[in-house]
Short mmCIF file of C-alpha atoms and ligand atoms in Angstrom, two decimals:
data_model
loop_
_atom_site.label_atom_id
_atom_site.label_comp_id
_atom_site.label_asym_id
_atom_site.label_seq_id
_atom_site.Cartn_x
_atom_site.Cartn_y
_atom_site.Cartn_z
CA MET A 1165 -85.65 -70.17 -59.14
CA ALA A 1166 -82.88 -68.87 -61.18
CA ILE A 1167 -80.92 -65.62 -60.11
CA ILE A 1168 -80.80 -63.22 -63.15
CA ILE A 1169 -78.58 -60.28 -63.28
CA VAL A 1170 -78.66 -57.92 -66.39
CA LEU A 1171 -75.54 -55.52 -67.02
CA LYS A 1172 -75.48 -52.35 -70.02
CA ASP A 1173 -72.99 -54.27 -71.22
CA GLN A 1174 -69.69 -56.72 -72.58
CA GLU A 1175 -67.21 -55.42 -69.96
CA ALA A 1176 -69.71 -54.51 -67.62
CA LEU A 1177 -70.85 -58.66 -67.63
CA ALA A 1178 -67.55 -59.49 -67.50
CA ALA A 1179 -66.10 -57.13 -64.20
CA ALA A 1180 -69.52 -58.16 -62.62
CA ALA A 1181 -69.00 -62.23 -63.23
CA ALA A 1182 -64.92 -61.03 -61.95
CA ASP A 1183 -66.33 -60.04 -58.62
CA ARG A 1184 -69.36 -63.06 -58.29
CA VAL A 1185 -66.83 -65.60 -59.62
CA THR A 1186 -64.10 -64.26 -56.94
CA SER A 1187 -66.34 -63.80 -54.38
CA LEU A 1188 -67.55 -67.47 -54.72
CA ILE A 1189 -63.90 -69.04 -54.45
CA GLU A 1190 -63.09 -67.02 -51.72
CA ALA A 1191 -66.32 -69.01 -49.69
CA SER A 1192 -65.25 -71.85 -50.41
CA ILE A 1193 -61.33 -71.55 -49.69
CA ALA A 1194 -62.28 -69.32 -46.94
CA GLY A 1195 -65.16 -72.91 -45.46
CA ARG A 1196 -63.22 -75.28 -47.15
CA GLN A 1197 -59.43 -74.12 -47.57
CA ALA A 1198 -59.84 -75.40 -51.04
CA ALA A 1199 -62.10 -74.82 -54.47
CA ARG A 1200 -62.67 -76.47 -56.96
CA LEU A 1201 -63.71 -74.56 -60.04
CA CYS A 1202 -65.07 -75.99 -63.41
CA LEU A 1203 -64.22 -73.23 -66.16
CA SER A 1204 -66.48 -72.86 -69.54
CA GLY A 1205 -65.13 -73.04 -72.86
CA GLY A 1206 -66.37 -70.97 -76.29
CA ARG A 1207 -65.11 -67.20 -76.77
CA THR A 1208 -67.29 -65.59 -74.20
CA PRO A 1209 -65.96 -65.77 -70.70
CA ARG A 1210 -62.47 -64.98 -71.93
CA ARG A 1211 -62.81 -61.26 -71.04
CA LEU A 1212 -63.43 -62.61 -67.37
CA TYR A 1213 -60.44 -65.03 -67.39
CA GLU A 1214 -58.60 -62.02 -68.66
CA LEU A 1215 -59.93 -59.77 -65.74
CA LEU A 1216 -59.31 -62.17 -63.33
CA ALA A 1217 -55.83 -62.50 -64.50
CA ASP A 1218 -55.23 -58.69 -64.26
CA ASN A 1219 -52.46 -57.50 -61.43
CA ALA A 1220 -53.96 -53.79 -61.99
CA ARG A 1221 -57.65 -55.36 -61.17
CA PRO A 1222 -58.95 -56.13 -57.72
CA TRP A 1223 -59.69 -59.57 -58.27
CA ARG A 1224 -56.33 -60.91 -58.47
CA ALA A 1225 -55.36 -60.36 -55.29
CA ARG A 1226 -58.42 -62.05 -53.62
CA ILE A 1227 -57.61 -65.27 -54.56
CA ASP A 1228 -55.47 -68.14 -53.30
CA TRP A 1229 -54.87 -69.68 -56.14
CA THR A 1230 -52.76 -71.78 -54.05
CA CYS A 1231 -56.06 -73.42 -53.15
CA VAL A 1232 -58.10 -73.46 -56.32
CA HIS A 1233 -58.58 -77.05 -58.53
CA VAL A 1234 -59.54 -76.45 -61.92
CA PHE A 1235 -61.26 -78.13 -64.25
CA TRP A 1236 -63.11 -77.96 -67.77
CA SER A 1237 -67.06 -78.52 -68.58
CA ASP A 1238 -66.31 -79.92 -71.85
CA GLU A 1239 -63.15 -80.10 -74.40
CA ARG A 1240 -62.92 -80.24 -78.53
CA GLN A 1241 -61.04 -83.06 -79.51
CA VAL A 1242 -57.96 -80.77 -80.32
CA PRO A 1243 -54.30 -81.18 -78.73
CA PRO A 1244 -54.21 -78.56 -75.71
CA ASP A 1245 -52.20 -75.87 -78.14
CA HIS A 1246 -54.35 -75.67 -80.58
CA PRO A 1247 -56.63 -72.50 -81.15
CA GLU A 1248 -59.65 -74.57 -80.60
CA SER A 1249 -58.90 -75.76 -77.10
CA ASN A 1250 -61.19 -74.61 -73.89
CA PHE A 1251 -57.67 -75.59 -72.32
CA GLY A 1252 -55.71 -73.28 -73.76
CA MET A 1253 -57.49 -70.13 -74.39
CA ALA A 1254 -58.41 -70.69 -70.43
CA HIS A 1255 -54.62 -70.72 -70.06
CA ARG A 1256 -53.34 -67.71 -72.37
CA ALA A 1257 -55.87 -65.65 -70.55
CA LEU A 1258 -55.56 -66.63 -66.63
CA LEU A 1259 -53.67 -69.95 -65.45
CA ALA A 1260 -49.99 -68.97 -66.80
CA HIS A 1261 -50.88 -65.65 -65.08
CA VAL A 1262 -51.45 -67.04 -61.26
CA PRO A 1263 -49.79 -69.32 -59.23
CA ILE A 1264 -51.99 -71.82 -59.14
CA PRO A 1265 -49.93 -75.33 -58.70
CA SER A 1266 -50.23 -77.18 -62.32
CA ALA A 1267 -51.25 -80.44 -60.77
CA GLN A 1268 -54.01 -78.23 -59.44
CA VAL A 1269 -55.10 -77.84 -63.25
CA HIS A 1270 -57.00 -81.00 -64.23
CA ARG A 1271 -57.69 -80.23 -68.48
CA MET A 1272 -59.50 -82.82 -70.41
CA ARG A 1273 -57.22 -84.36 -73.14
CA GLY A 1274 -58.17 -83.93 -75.69
CA GLU A 1275 -55.23 -84.91 -77.59
CA LEU A 1276 -56.18 -88.61 -77.02
CA PRO A 1277 -57.01 -90.00 -80.33
CA ASP A 1278 -60.39 -91.46 -78.96
CA ALA A 1279 -62.85 -89.21 -77.14
CA ALA A 1280 -64.12 -92.07 -75.47
CA ASP A 1281 -60.95 -92.82 -73.51
CA ALA A 1282 -60.61 -89.18 -73.16
CA ALA A 1283 -64.02 -89.62 -71.08
CA ARG A 1284 -62.84 -91.90 -69.52
CA GLU A 1285 -59.53 -90.65 -67.85
CA TYR A 1286 -61.54 -87.92 -67.12
CA ALA A 1287 -64.06 -89.57 -65.20
CA ALA A 1288 -61.32 -90.90 -63.33
CA VAL A 1289 -59.87 -87.77 -62.84
CA LEU A 1290 -63.01 -85.96 -61.42
CA SER A 1291 -63.30 -88.80 -58.66
CA GLY A 1292 -62.74 -86.83 -55.07
CA HIS A 1293 -63.30 -83.62 -56.82
CA LEU A 1294 -67.01 -83.60 -57.23
CA PRO A 1295 -69.16 -81.17 -56.31
CA PHE A 1296 -67.99 -78.41 -58.19
CA ASP A 1297 -67.74 -75.07 -55.72
CA VAL A 1298 -68.31 -73.03 -58.32
CA LEU A 1299 -69.35 -74.30 -62.05
CA LEU A 1300 -69.03 -71.19 -65.47
CA LEU A 1301 -71.22 -72.35 -68.32
CA GLY A 1302 -71.84 -69.85 -71.70
CA LEU A 1303 -74.92 -70.79 -73.71
CA GLY A 1304 -74.62 -71.37 -77.36
CA GLU A 1305 -77.63 -69.86 -80.12
CA ASP A 1306 -79.17 -73.31 -80.15
CA ALA A 1307 -78.78 -73.25 -76.05
CA HIS A 1308 -76.26 -75.53 -75.75
CA ILE A 1309 -75.06 -75.92 -72.39
CA ALA A 1310 -71.14 -77.66 -72.32
CA SER A 1311 -71.32 -79.68 -75.50
CA ILE A 1312 -74.82 -80.53 -74.57
CA PHE A 1313 -76.00 -79.86 -78.03
CA PRO A 1314 -79.62 -79.89 -78.87
CA GLY A 1315 -80.79 -83.91 -79.16
CA SER A 1316 -77.63 -84.80 -77.40
CA VAL A 1317 -77.92 -88.15 -76.66
CA LEU A 1318 -75.25 -89.01 -74.24
CA PRO A 1319 -73.62 -92.32 -74.73
CA ASN A 1320 -72.85 -94.33 -71.26
CA GLY A 1321 -72.41 -96.99 -69.12
CA SER A 1322 -76.66 -97.29 -68.13
CA GLY A 1323 -77.19 -95.73 -71.66
CA ALA A 1324 -79.86 -93.20 -70.13
CA SER A 1325 -80.59 -90.63 -72.50
CA LEU A 1326 -79.99 -86.80 -71.54
CA VAL A 1327 -83.50 -86.50 -70.47
CA ARG A 1328 -83.34 -89.23 -68.12
CA LEU A 1329 -80.22 -88.33 -66.82
CA ALA A 1330 -81.21 -84.95 -65.95
CA HIS A 1331 -84.67 -86.61 -64.40
CA ALA A 1332 -82.74 -89.68 -63.14
CA ASN A 1333 -79.96 -87.26 -61.34
CA PRO A 1334 -80.32 -84.07 -61.08
CA THR A 1335 -78.83 -83.53 -57.92
CA GLY A 1336 -77.28 -86.28 -57.08
CA PHE A 1337 -73.98 -88.43 -58.23
CA ALA A 1338 -73.76 -90.71 -61.13
CA PRO A 1339 -72.20 -93.79 -61.22
CA GLN A 1340 -69.08 -92.42 -62.59
CA ASP A 1341 -69.16 -92.97 -66.46
CA GLU A 1342 -72.00 -91.20 -66.54
CA ARG A 1343 -70.49 -87.98 -64.81
CA VAL A 1344 -68.31 -87.14 -68.92
CA ALA A 1345 -69.00 -88.81 -71.83
CA ALA A 1346 -67.71 -88.30 -75.74
CA VAL A 1347 -70.30 -87.05 -77.82
CA TRP A 1348 -70.16 -86.36 -82.05
CA VAL A 1349 -71.73 -84.07 -82.56
CA GLU A 1350 -73.24 -83.53 -86.50
CA HIS A 1351 -73.53 -80.18 -87.23
CA LEU A 1352 -69.35 -79.64 -86.18
CA HIS A 1353 -68.42 -83.17 -87.74
CA ALA A 1354 -66.36 -83.35 -84.93
CA TRP A 1355 -66.02 -85.09 -81.20
CA ARG A 1356 -66.57 -83.10 -77.89
CA ILE A 1357 -65.94 -84.72 -74.24
CA THR A 1358 -68.19 -83.24 -71.83
CA LEU A 1359 -69.44 -83.30 -68.31
CA THR A 1360 -72.89 -84.34 -68.56
CA PRO A 1361 -76.13 -83.40 -66.43
CA PRO A 1362 -75.25 -85.12 -62.88
CA ALA A 1363 -71.56 -83.79 -62.98
CA LEU A 1364 -72.99 -80.18 -63.99
CA LEU A 1365 -76.12 -79.96 -61.69
CA ASP A 1366 -74.12 -81.04 -58.37
CA ALA A 1367 -72.43 -77.82 -58.54
CA ARG A 1368 -72.49 -75.80 -55.37
CA ALA A 1369 -72.79 -72.31 -57.85
CA ILE A 1370 -73.23 -72.58 -61.26
CA VAL A 1371 -72.54 -68.78 -63.03
CA VAL A 1372 -74.26 -68.50 -66.97
CA LEU A 1373 -72.77 -66.07 -68.81
CA VAL A 1374 -74.23 -64.86 -72.18
CA SER A 1375 -73.74 -61.79 -74.36
CA GLY A 1376 -74.81 -60.66 -77.90
CA ALA A 1377 -78.09 -60.19 -79.31
CA SER A 1378 -77.53 -63.38 -81.13
CA LYS A 1379 -78.23 -65.76 -77.88
CA ALA A 1380 -81.41 -63.53 -76.85
CA ALA A 1381 -83.73 -66.46 -78.40
CA ALA A 1382 -81.37 -69.07 -76.63
CA VAL A 1383 -81.95 -67.27 -73.72
CA SER A 1384 -85.41 -66.75 -73.93
CA ALA A 1385 -85.96 -70.23 -74.54
CA ALA A 1386 -83.80 -71.45 -71.13
CA LEU A 1387 -85.46 -69.41 -69.30
CA ASP A 1388 -89.05 -68.97 -70.03
CA GLY A 1389 -89.75 -71.76 -72.52
CA PRO A 1390 -91.81 -74.37 -72.48
CA GLU A 1391 -89.75 -77.80 -71.49
CA ASP A 1392 -88.28 -79.39 -74.10
CA VAL A 1393 -84.92 -80.34 -72.92
CA ARG A 1394 -83.72 -82.11 -76.25
CA ARG A 1395 -84.66 -79.13 -78.12
CA TRP A 1396 -83.10 -76.43 -75.45
CA PRO A 1397 -80.51 -78.31 -73.63
CA ALA A 1398 -79.86 -75.26 -71.22
CA GLN A 1399 -83.28 -75.67 -69.73
CA LEU A 1400 -81.53 -78.48 -67.26
CA LEU A 1401 -80.24 -76.12 -65.76
CA ARG A 1402 -83.74 -75.35 -64.13
CA ALA A 1403 -83.27 -78.47 -61.50
CA ALA A 1404 -80.51 -76.76 -59.78
CA GLY A 1405 -82.43 -73.68 -58.88
CA ASP A 1406 -81.36 -70.60 -57.08
CA ARG A 1407 -77.72 -72.58 -57.46
CA VAL A 1408 -77.80 -71.21 -60.96
CA GLU A 1409 -77.25 -67.40 -61.58
CA TRP A 1410 -77.49 -65.89 -65.05
CA LEU A 1411 -74.61 -63.09 -65.76
CA MET A 1412 -76.31 -60.97 -69.20
CA ASP A 1413 -75.58 -58.45 -70.81
CA SER A 1414 -78.52 -56.55 -72.13
CA ALA A 1415 -78.42 -57.49 -75.97
CA ALA A 1416 -78.12 -61.01 -75.28
CA ALA A 1417 -81.26 -60.19 -72.06
CA ARG A 1418 -83.90 -58.24 -74.20
CA SER A 1419 -86.20 -61.40 -75.02
CA HIS A 1420 -86.22 -61.75 -71.12
CA ASP A 1421 -87.58 -58.86 -68.73
CA ALA A 1422 -85.33 -59.06 -65.97
CA PRO A 1423 -84.39 -55.42 -64.76
CA PRO A 1424 -81.13 -53.81 -65.66
CA ALA A 1425 -78.71 -54.37 -63.15
C1 LIG B 733 -67.35 -74.45 -75.89
C2 LIG B 733 -68.43 -74.35 -74.64
C3 LIG B 733 -69.60 -73.90 -75.85
C4 LIG B 733 -70.04 -72.32 -75.31
C5 LIG B 733 -71.15 -72.14 -76.18
C6 LIG B 733 -71.11 -70.03 -75.88
O1 LIG B 733 -66.80 -75.89 -75.71
O2 LIG B 733 -67.49 -73.42 -77.03
O3 LIG B 733 -68.55 -75.05 -73.95
O4 LIG B 733 -70.78 -74.83 -74.36
O5 LIG B 733 -69.59 -71.75 -74.05
O6 LIG B 733 -70.91 -72.73 -77.41
O7 LIG B 733 -69.25 -69.98 -76.86
P1 LIG B 733 -69.49 -68.89 -77.00
O8 LIG B 733 -69.01 -68.45 -75.76
O9 LIG B 733 -67.95 -68.26 -77.71
O10 LIG B 733 -70.46 -67.47 -77.71
#
């Protein structure tokens, strides 16, 4: 059963997420002398990243960034300096301000002309780095996670559909070519590079950050709705049980009855 924590507003959400992510990273470093942190894209995590980088706040000094490897859950097919780049946002908000060795920042190369090449390349990058210790995810208004959108059929070596991937490998490692996929997103008219369910659901801890009333219906479908993974991809997270922590502000949680934190 997922853990659900509701905060009063966006700033409280970002601070609670900074505390939780920092504690998870500290525990990984204490236990394994390393932490594999997979970052989410989108706008929601930006404030979290800024707080983690802020010298005036307690979290920056608690993390030994020389022990951290950073990855991404997905990326747009754009160069790293493009305003839409998930890497670019994290670099501006966090990575440029902490002493993480550049060789430990593993970005998806969205600049490649063929997104499938970027996906194959990233699958090789991930080899030897899974499972993640901490996976951050956002939630789309349509309940997408990473770049797994409603109706996604992830092209991969086995040709498995989204549902088969979820049920076939809810926690076990998939063959390398099933861990990262290039997906065409029709309504965005764009390619995305995304981790697939086996790579996502293997994480030791999954922290889902959701803010705003526009996400309330997606939260309710993801947490409470009848199972329909192709329609509500965030339901894939049910396979990860209590390794999933939903941190939401009260606006996002309004259709869900979790008590305020
Ligand atoms: C992306 C993300 C995506 C995001 C959701 C929520 O590349 O956009 O990986 O899954 O987390 O779309 O986005 P917001 O945080 O901007 O609402």
